């Protein structure tokens, strides 16, 4: 296993050598300047990110699930992205799941030792009843976290698709994945604090993985969250505004259609665009796999 001291994320950043001598404004200016390099680092990995999206989209289309698994900040970021999928894309809570070393308590309390247990990574996936239809994204800024390596190893053994996301190259977990995403963000402003640039890079990549795979699975119409679940006042308003824009109708018409469609924005949009009733609109959507554009165009 590669020595931690050799990892690029563990090196000293020359730009911040005098960090403890800077003013508040100088510190945040320096952090901001370093953050501007993250998007360019992500850009270098776009071919691999695209390949990962394709694998995820195909797995979801076949009835599989997406699992994010990591330790510490990496695990928390995975859980954050997973938890946003139901309200944003109308998915079931089990479709995209985040797992973290040490379990739910690690979301709030740092359980740093949990990341060293490779068997726990495999066991957490067994407990989630991982199957060969699923896809596992192992997230580790270092690229060498045993918990993540154990999870990816188990996933490969049962035939599930595997993706590794790291911020070092070459990363050890890359050898355990069908698709290896290595976003080399380099030394942090605060040496070794990978919740900074590395964490930002991971968040950016996870945004891409979930959003793009959901677009490819019919969860978006134009650039609108047409599968949004209107579960509170804000989201009901958002769904109504989406319908006004997508169907070019006024708010009252959109609200009435949404209510008639039992708050299912997809169904409401097909109704507004085709003149069908809710049952017929739902049937047409089901016939085309839930893709609104295909349902509208007949």
mmCIF file of C-alpha atoms in Angstrom:
data_model
loop_
_atom_site.group_PDB
_atom_site.id
_atom_site.type_symbol
_atom_site.label_atom_id
_atom_site.label_comp_id
_atom_site.label_asym_id
_atom_site.label_seq_id
_atom_site.Cartn_x
_atom_site.Cartn_y
_atom_site.Cartn_z
ATOM 1 C CA UNK A 1 0.000 0.000 0.000
ATOM 2 C CA UNK A 2 1.350 3.392 -0.965
ATOM 3 C CA UNK A 3 2.667 5.531 1.867
ATOM 4 C CA UNK A 4 0.296 8.349 2.763
ATOM 5 C CA UNK A 5 3.195 10.803 2.694
ATOM 6 C CA UNK A 6 3.600 10.191 -1.029
ATOM 7 C CA UNK A 7 0.030 11.199 -1.924
ATOM 8 C CA UNK A 8 -0.384 14.550 -3.679
ATOM 9 C CA UNK A 9 -3.247 15.491 -1.356
ATOM 10 C CA UNK A 10 -0.871 15.093 1.597
ATOM 11 C CA UNK A 11 1.835 17.437 0.331
ATOM 12 C CA UNK A 12 2.476 20.957 1.593
ATOM 13 C CA UNK A 13 1.022 23.728 -0.561
ATOM 14 C CA UNK A 14 3.706 26.336 -1.173
ATOM 15 C CA UNK A 15 1.041 28.973 -1.837
ATOM 16 C CA UNK A 16 -0.180 28.748 1.766
ATOM 17 C CA UNK A 17 3.139 28.362 3.591
ATOM 18 C CA UNK A 18 2.429 31.541 5.576
ATOM 19 C CA UNK A 19 -1.242 30.789 6.198
ATOM 20 C CA UNK A 20 -1.016 31.559 9.911
ATOM 21 C CA UNK A 21 0.316 35.044 9.180
ATOM 22 C CA UNK A 22 -2.488 36.134 6.862
ATOM 23 C CA UNK A 23 -5.483 38.326 7.583
ATOM 24 C CA UNK A 24 -9.045 37.027 7.312
ATOM 25 C CA UNK A 25 -9.456 38.492 3.824
ATOM 26 C CA UNK A 26 -6.088 37.158 2.696
ATOM 27 C CA UNK A 27 -6.945 33.648 3.916
ATOM 28 C CA UNK A 28 -10.287 33.462 2.118
ATOM 29 C CA UNK A 29 -8.751 35.015 -1.009
ATOM 30 C CA UNK A 30 -6.108 32.302 -1.024
ATOM 31 C CA UNK A 31 -8.689 29.554 -0.522
ATOM 32 C CA UNK A 32 -10.796 30.993 -3.332
ATOM 33 C CA UNK A 33 -7.802 31.110 -5.660
ATOM 34 C CA UNK A 34 -7.009 27.468 -4.946
ATOM 35 C CA UNK A 35 -10.655 26.485 -5.394
ATOM 36 C CA UNK A 36 -10.583 27.881 -8.914
ATOM 37 C CA UNK A 37 -8.239 25.055 -9.906
ATOM 38 C CA UNK A 38 -10.770 22.369 -8.957
ATOM 39 C CA UNK A 39 -13.071 22.688 -11.959
ATOM 40 C CA UNK A 40 -10.077 22.422 -14.291
ATOM 41 C CA UNK A 41 -8.956 19.253 -12.514
ATOM 42 C CA UNK A 42 -12.445 17.807 -12.926
ATOM 43 C CA UNK A 43 -12.370 18.753 -16.603
ATOM 44 C CA UNK A 44 -9.371 16.474 -17.140
ATOM 45 C CA UNK A 45 -11.446 13.511 -15.950
ATOM 46 C CA UNK A 46 -14.561 14.163 -18.069
ATOM 47 C CA UNK A 47 -14.094 11.121 -20.342
ATOM 48 C CA UNK A 48 -14.021 8.834 -17.316
ATOM 49 C CA UNK A 49 -16.932 10.669 -15.683
ATOM 50 C CA UNK A 50 -18.930 10.243 -18.889
ATOM 51 C CA UNK A 51 -18.162 6.521 -18.938
ATOM 52 C CA UNK A 52 -19.276 6.260 -15.311
ATOM 53 C CA UNK A 53 -22.555 8.044 -16.090
ATOM 54 C CA UNK A 54 -23.207 5.621 -18.929
ATOM 55 C CA UNK A 55 -22.639 2.645 -16.619
ATOM 56 C CA UNK A 56 -24.922 4.098 -13.936
ATOM 57 C CA UNK A 57 -27.687 5.005 -16.384
ATOM 58 C CA UNK A 58 -27.618 1.521 -17.895
ATOM 59 C CA UNK A 59 -27.759 -0.109 -14.452
ATOM 60 C CA UNK A 60 -30.719 2.021 -13.366
ATOM 61 C CA UNK A 61 -32.558 1.313 -16.619
ATOM 62 C CA UNK A 62 -32.236 -2.413 -15.939
ATOM 63 C CA UNK A 63 -33.661 -2.146 -12.436
ATOM 64 C CA UNK A 64 -30.380 -1.762 -10.593
ATOM 65 C CA UNK A 65 -29.496 0.636 -7.799
ATOM 66 C CA UNK A 66 -26.688 3.138 -7.274
ATOM 67 C CA UNK A 67 -24.559 2.899 -4.143
ATOM 68 C CA UNK A 68 -22.084 5.533 -2.993
ATOM 69 C CA UNK A 69 -19.671 4.295 -0.348
ATOM 70 C CA UNK A 70 -16.900 6.137 1.471
ATOM 71 C CA UNK A 71 -15.427 7.169 4.800
ATOM 72 C CA UNK A 72 -15.429 10.558 6.502
ATOM 73 C CA UNK A 73 -16.019 13.498 4.176
ATOM 74 C CA UNK A 74 -16.203 11.191 1.151
ATOM 75 C CA UNK A 75 -18.955 9.122 2.748
ATOM 76 C CA UNK A 76 -20.890 12.185 3.853
ATOM 77 C CA UNK A 77 -20.781 13.664 0.357
ATOM 78 C CA UNK A 78 -22.114 10.428 -1.088
ATOM 79 C CA UNK A 79 -24.985 10.384 1.383
ATOM 80 C CA UNK A 80 -25.721 14.043 0.637
ATOM 81 C CA UNK A 81 -26.026 13.366 -3.087
ATOM 82 C CA UNK A 82 -28.106 10.229 -2.536
ATOM 83 C CA UNK A 83 -30.504 12.006 -0.173
ATOM 84 C CA UNK A 84 -31.232 14.705 -2.760
ATOM 85 C CA UNK A 85 -32.343 12.267 -5.475
ATOM 86 C CA UNK A 86 -35.885 11.536 -4.184
ATOM 87 C CA UNK A 87 -37.017 15.188 -3.947
ATOM 88 C CA UNK A 88 -35.198 16.245 -7.119
ATOM 89 C CA UNK A 89 -35.924 13.305 -9.390
ATOM 90 C CA UNK A 90 -38.890 11.587 -7.764
ATOM 91 C CA UNK A 91 -36.916 8.402 -7.110
ATOM 92 C CA UNK A 92 -37.592 5.846 -4.426
ATOM 93 C CA UNK A 93 -35.343 6.242 -1.384
ATOM 94 C CA UNK A 94 -33.686 2.901 -2.117
ATOM 95 C CA UNK A 95 -32.679 3.707 -5.699
ATOM 96 C CA UNK A 96 -29.645 5.801 -4.758
ATOM 97 C CA UNK A 97 -28.068 4.973 -1.404
ATOM 98 C CA UNK A 98 -25.089 6.350 0.478
ATOM 99 C CA UNK A 99 -23.066 4.223 2.881
ATOM 100 C CA UNK A 100 -20.427 5.545 5.278
ATOM 101 C CA UNK A 101 -17.779 3.789 7.334
ATOM 102 C CA UNK A 102 -19.022 3.585 10.907
ATOM 103 C CA UNK A 103 -22.704 3.853 9.994
ATOM 104 C CA UNK A 104 -25.122 6.706 10.515
ATOM 105 C CA UNK A 105 -23.388 7.975 13.660
ATOM 106 C CA UNK A 106 -20.357 8.820 11.502
ATOM 107 C CA UNK A 107 -22.446 11.478 9.759
ATOM 108 C CA UNK A 108 -22.228 13.637 12.858
ATOM 109 C CA UNK A 109 -19.270 12.270 14.786
ATOM 110 C CA UNK A 110 -15.849 11.642 13.280
ATOM 111 C CA UNK A 111 -15.108 7.910 13.489
ATOM 112 C CA UNK A 112 -11.766 7.969 11.743
ATOM 113 C CA UNK A 113 -10.770 4.417 12.650
ATOM 114 C CA UNK A 114 -13.754 2.955 10.819
ATOM 115 C CA UNK A 115 -12.142 3.627 7.435
ATOM 116 C CA UNK A 116 -9.408 1.050 8.095
ATOM 117 C CA UNK A 117 -11.831 -1.901 8.171
ATOM 118 C CA UNK A 118 -11.953 -3.417 4.677
ATOM 119 C CA UNK A 119 -14.303 -6.194 5.794
ATOM 120 C CA UNK A 120 -16.826 -3.579 6.951
ATOM 121 C CA UNK A 121 -17.067 -2.135 3.460
ATOM 122 C CA UNK A 122 -17.987 -5.517 2.046
ATOM 123 C CA UNK A 123 -20.351 -6.252 4.936
ATOM 124 C CA UNK A 124 -22.232 -2.970 4.498
ATOM 125 C CA UNK A 125 -22.918 -3.864 0.866
ATOM 126 C CA UNK A 126 -24.015 -7.367 1.848
ATOM 127 C CA UNK A 127 -26.421 -5.845 4.362
ATOM 128 C CA UNK A 128 -27.850 -3.712 1.544
ATOM 129 C CA UNK A 129 -28.348 -6.905 -0.520
ATOM 130 C CA UNK A 130 -26.106 -5.733 -3.343
ATOM 131 C CA UNK A 131 -26.749 -7.619 -6.593
ATOM 132 C CA UNK A 132 -25.061 -7.825 -9.972
ATOM 133 C CA UNK A 133 -27.663 -5.387 -11.335
ATOM 134 C CA UNK A 134 -26.369 -2.619 -9.067
ATOM 135 C CA UNK A 135 -23.475 -0.186 -9.453
ATOM 136 C CA UNK A 136 -21.088 0.861 -6.668
ATOM 137 C CA UNK A 137 -19.174 4.150 -6.587
ATOM 138 C CA UNK A 138 -16.288 3.961 -4.136
ATOM 139 C CA UNK A 139 -15.230 7.441 -2.992
ATOM 140 C CA UNK A 140 -11.845 8.093 -1.383
ATOM 141 C CA UNK A 141 -9.807 11.268 -1.729
ATOM 142 C CA UNK A 142 -6.635 9.334 -0.936
ATOM 143 C CA UNK A 143 -7.546 6.567 -3.351
ATOM 144 C CA UNK A 144 -6.497 3.945 -0.840
ATOM 145 C CA UNK A 145 -9.117 3.764 1.939
ATOM 146 C CA UNK A 146 -9.443 0.092 3.050
ATOM 147 C CA UNK A 147 -13.184 0.386 3.757
ATOM 148 C CA UNK A 148 -13.775 1.516 0.171
ATOM 149 C CA UNK A 149 -11.355 -1.035 -1.277
ATOM 150 C CA UNK A 150 -13.185 -3.813 0.560
ATOM 151 C CA UNK A 151 -16.517 -2.614 -0.800
ATOM 152 C CA UNK A 152 -15.287 -2.448 -4.397
ATOM 153 C CA UNK A 153 -13.684 -5.867 -4.101
ATOM 154 C CA UNK A 154 -16.963 -7.387 -2.914
ATOM 155 C CA UNK A 155 -18.918 -5.614 -5.649
ATOM 156 C CA UNK A 156 -16.601 -7.003 -8.325
ATOM 157 C CA UNK A 157 -16.839 -10.495 -6.901
ATOM 158 C CA UNK A 158 -20.608 -10.575 -7.334
ATOM 159 C CA UNK A 159 -20.536 -8.918 -10.748
ATOM 160 C CA UNK A 160 -21.849 -5.440 -9.920
ATOM 161 C CA UNK A 161 -20.504 -2.506 -11.928
ATOM 162 C CA UNK A 162 -17.789 -0.602 -10.066
ATOM 163 C CA UNK A 163 -16.596 2.999 -10.220
ATOM 164 C CA UNK A 164 -13.729 4.527 -8.234
ATOM 165 C CA UNK A 165 -13.574 8.249 -7.448
ATOM 166 C CA UNK A 166 -10.315 9.554 -5.996
ATOM 167 C CA UNK A 167 -8.185 12.699 -5.901
ATOM 168 C CA UNK A 168 -4.787 11.068 -6.371
ATOM 169 C CA UNK A 169 -3.189 9.259 -9.298
ATOM 170 C CA UNK A 170 -2.492 6.477 -9.690
ATOM 171 C CA UNK A 171 -5.056 5.485 -7.059
ATOM 172 C CA UNK A 172 -5.095 2.007 -5.550
ATOM 173 C CA UNK A 173 -8.879 1.746 -5.723
ATOM 174 C CA UNK A 174 -8.719 2.479 -9.459
ATOM 175 C CA UNK A 175 -7.428 -1.069 -9.891
ATOM 176 C CA UNK A 176 -10.663 -2.378 -8.362
ATOM 177 C CA UNK A 177 -13.074 -0.527 -10.647
ATOM 178 C CA UNK A 178 -14.509 -0.839 -14.124
ATOM 179 C CA UNK A 179 -14.252 2.944 -14.428
ATOM 180 C CA UNK A 180 -11.588 4.933 -12.571
ATOM 181 C CA UNK A 181 -12.155 8.654 -12.020
ATOM 182 C CA UNK A 182 -9.000 10.355 -10.755
ATOM 183 C CA UNK A 183 -9.367 14.089 -10.153
ATOM 184 C CA UNK A 184 -5.928 15.285 -9.078
ATOM 185 C CA UNK A 185 -6.568 18.387 -6.976
ATOM 186 C CA UNK A 186 -3.089 18.567 -5.436
ATOM 187 C CA UNK A 187 -1.996 19.889 -2.042
ATOM 188 C CA UNK A 188 -4.615 21.555 0.133
ATOM 189 C CA UNK A 189 -4.363 25.070 1.570
ATOM 190 C CA UNK A 190 -4.430 23.331 4.955
ATOM 191 C CA UNK A 191 -2.131 20.363 4.488
ATOM 192 C CA UNK A 192 -4.029 17.071 4.293
ATOM 193 C CA UNK A 193 -7.480 18.603 4.862
ATOM 194 C CA UNK A 194 -9.186 16.873 1.952
ATOM 195 C CA UNK A 195 -12.571 18.318 2.899
ATOM 196 C CA UNK A 196 -11.327 21.364 0.964
ATOM 197 C CA UNK A 197 -10.336 21.061 -2.723
ATOM 198 C CA UNK A 198 -10.671 17.282 -2.808
ATOM 199 C CA UNK A 199 -14.100 17.462 -1.183
ATOM 200 C CA UNK A 200 -15.196 20.141 -3.624
ATOM 201 C CA UNK A 201 -14.040 18.008 -6.552
ATOM 202 C CA UNK A 202 -15.895 14.975 -5.235
ATOM 203 C CA UNK A 203 -19.082 17.000 -4.830
ATOM 204 C CA UNK A 204 -18.781 18.286 -8.395
ATOM 205 C CA UNK A 205 -18.314 14.775 -9.783
ATOM 206 C CA UNK A 206 -21.178 13.332 -7.744
ATOM 207 C CA UNK A 207 -23.422 16.130 -9.025
ATOM 208 C CA UNK A 208 -22.564 15.001 -12.543
ATOM 209 C CA UNK A 209 -23.028 11.288 -11.889
ATOM 210 C CA UNK A 210 -26.507 11.582 -10.399
ATOM 211 C CA UNK A 211 -27.821 14.420 -12.574
ATOM 212 C CA UNK A 212 -26.624 13.055 -15.909
ATOM 213 C CA UNK A 213 -27.734 9.497 -15.176
ATOM 214 C CA UNK A 214 -31.189 10.740 -14.183
ATOM 215 C CA UNK A 215 -31.445 12.812 -17.368
ATOM 216 C CA UNK A 216 -30.612 9.691 -19.369
ATOM 217 C CA UNK A 217 -33.357 7.816 -17.527
ATOM 218 C CA UNK A 218 -36.141 10.268 -18.351
ATOM 219 C CA UNK A 219 -36.220 12.202 -15.088
ATOM 220 C CA UNK A 220 -35.844 15.562 -16.850
ATOM 221 C CA UNK A 221 -37.803 17.382 -19.554
ATOM 222 C CA UNK A 222 -35.819 20.093 -21.332
ATOM 223 C CA UNK A 223 -33.770 21.309 -18.357
ATOM 224 C CA UNK A 224 -36.652 21.059 -15.896
ATOM 225 C CA UNK A 225 -37.092 18.805 -12.841
ATOM 226 C CA UNK A 226 -40.262 17.279 -14.202
ATOM 227 C CA UNK A 227 -40.165 14.373 -11.726
ATOM 228 C CA UNK A 228 -39.894 16.632 -8.682
ATOM 229 C CA UNK A 229 -41.980 15.458 -5.728
ATOM 230 C CA UNK A 230 -44.192 18.363 -4.558
ATOM 231 C CA UNK A 231 -44.079 17.473 -0.861
ATOM 232 C CA UNK A 232 -44.091 20.992 0.601
ATOM 233 C CA UNK A 233 -45.211 24.515 -0.304
ATOM 234 C CA UNK A 234 -41.913 25.396 -2.006
ATOM 235 C CA UNK A 235 -41.892 22.252 -4.125
ATOM 236 C CA UNK A 236 -45.566 22.601 -5.076
ATOM 237 C CA UNK A 237 -44.757 26.113 -6.252
ATOM 238 C CA UNK A 238 -41.729 24.814 -8.160
ATOM 239 C CA UNK A 239 -43.758 22.075 -9.846
ATOM 240 C CA UNK A 240 -46.397 24.625 -10.833
ATOM 241 C CA UNK A 241 -43.811 26.971 -12.295
ATOM 242 C CA UNK A 242 -42.209 24.088 -14.187
ATOM 243 C CA UNK A 243 -45.563 23.311 -15.762
ATOM 244 C CA UNK A 244 -46.201 26.938 -16.699
ATOM 245 C CA UNK A 245 -42.859 27.073 -18.505
ATOM 246 C CA UNK A 246 -42.971 23.639 -20.122
ATOM 247 C CA UNK A 247 -46.602 23.847 -21.287
ATOM 248 C CA UNK A 248 -46.774 27.622 -21.800
ATOM 249 C CA UNK A 249 -49.874 28.006 -19.617
ATOM 250 C CA UNK A 250 -50.794 30.299 -16.748
ATOM 251 C CA UNK A 251 -50.314 29.337 -13.106
ATOM 252 C CA UNK A 252 -53.983 28.580 -12.474
ATOM 253 C CA UNK A 253 -54.096 26.154 -15.389
ATOM 254 C CA UNK A 254 -50.854 24.531 -14.287
ATOM 255 C CA UNK A 255 -52.020 24.219 -10.671
ATOM 256 C CA UNK A 256 -55.311 22.670 -11.733
ATOM 257 C CA UNK A 257 -53.544 20.103 -13.923
ATOM 258 C CA UNK A 258 -51.123 19.261 -11.137
ATOM 259 C CA UNK A 259 -53.978 18.682 -8.720
ATOM 260 C CA UNK A 260 -55.863 16.547 -11.237
ATOM 261 C CA UNK A 261 -52.692 14.511 -11.796
ATOM 262 C CA UNK A 262 -52.403 13.856 -8.044
ATOM 263 C CA UNK A 263 -49.328 16.098 -7.819
ATOM 264 C CA UNK A 264 -47.427 14.116 -10.456
ATOM 265 C CA UNK A 265 -45.820 16.817 -12.560
ATOM 266 C CA UNK A 266 -44.895 14.422 -15.363
ATOM 267 C CA UNK A 267 -48.468 13.289 -15.791
ATOM 268 C CA UNK A 268 -49.720 16.863 -15.577
ATOM 269 C CA UNK A 269 -47.375 17.992 -18.325
ATOM 270 C CA UNK A 270 -48.429 15.204 -20.686
ATOM 271 C CA UNK A 271 -52.046 16.142 -19.971
ATOM 272 C CA UNK A 272 -51.406 19.805 -20.744
ATOM 273 C CA UNK A 273 -49.450 19.090 -23.917
ATOM 274 C CA UNK A 274 -51.747 16.405 -25.360
ATOM 275 C CA UNK A 275 -55.206 17.058 -23.901
ATOM 276 C CA UNK A 276 -55.323 13.547 -22.415
ATOM 277 C CA UNK A 277 -56.857 12.741 -19.046
ATOM 278 C CA UNK A 278 -54.684 11.634 -16.102
ATOM 279 C CA UNK A 279 -55.156 7.892 -16.653
ATOM 280 C CA UNK A 280 -54.414 8.112 -20.377
ATOM 281 C CA UNK A 281 -51.406 10.367 -19.766
ATOM 282 C CA UNK A 282 -50.042 7.948 -17.166
ATOM 283 C CA UNK A 283 -50.497 5.015 -19.526
ATOM 284 C CA UNK A 284 -48.671 6.811 -22.317
ATOM 285 C CA UNK A 285 -45.790 7.619 -19.972
ATOM 286 C CA UNK A 286 -45.515 4.015 -18.864
ATOM 287 C CA UNK A 287 -45.495 2.863 -22.473
ATOM 288 C CA UNK A 288 -42.375 4.935 -23.208
ATOM 289 C CA UNK A 289 -40.482 4.217 -20.003
ATOM 290 C CA UNK A 290 -41.363 7.491 -18.314
ATOM 291 C CA UNK A 291 -39.769 9.791 -20.905
ATOM 292 C CA UNK A 292 -41.976 12.871 -21.121
ATOM 293 C CA UNK A 293 -40.739 14.044 -24.515
ATOM 294 C CA UNK A 294 -41.495 10.668 -26.067
ATOM 295 C CA UNK A 295 -44.946 10.608 -24.459
ATOM 296 C CA UNK A 296 -45.771 14.059 -25.790
ATOM 297 C CA UNK A 297 -44.495 13.395 -29.289
ATOM 298 C CA UNK A 298 -46.530 10.237 -29.466
#
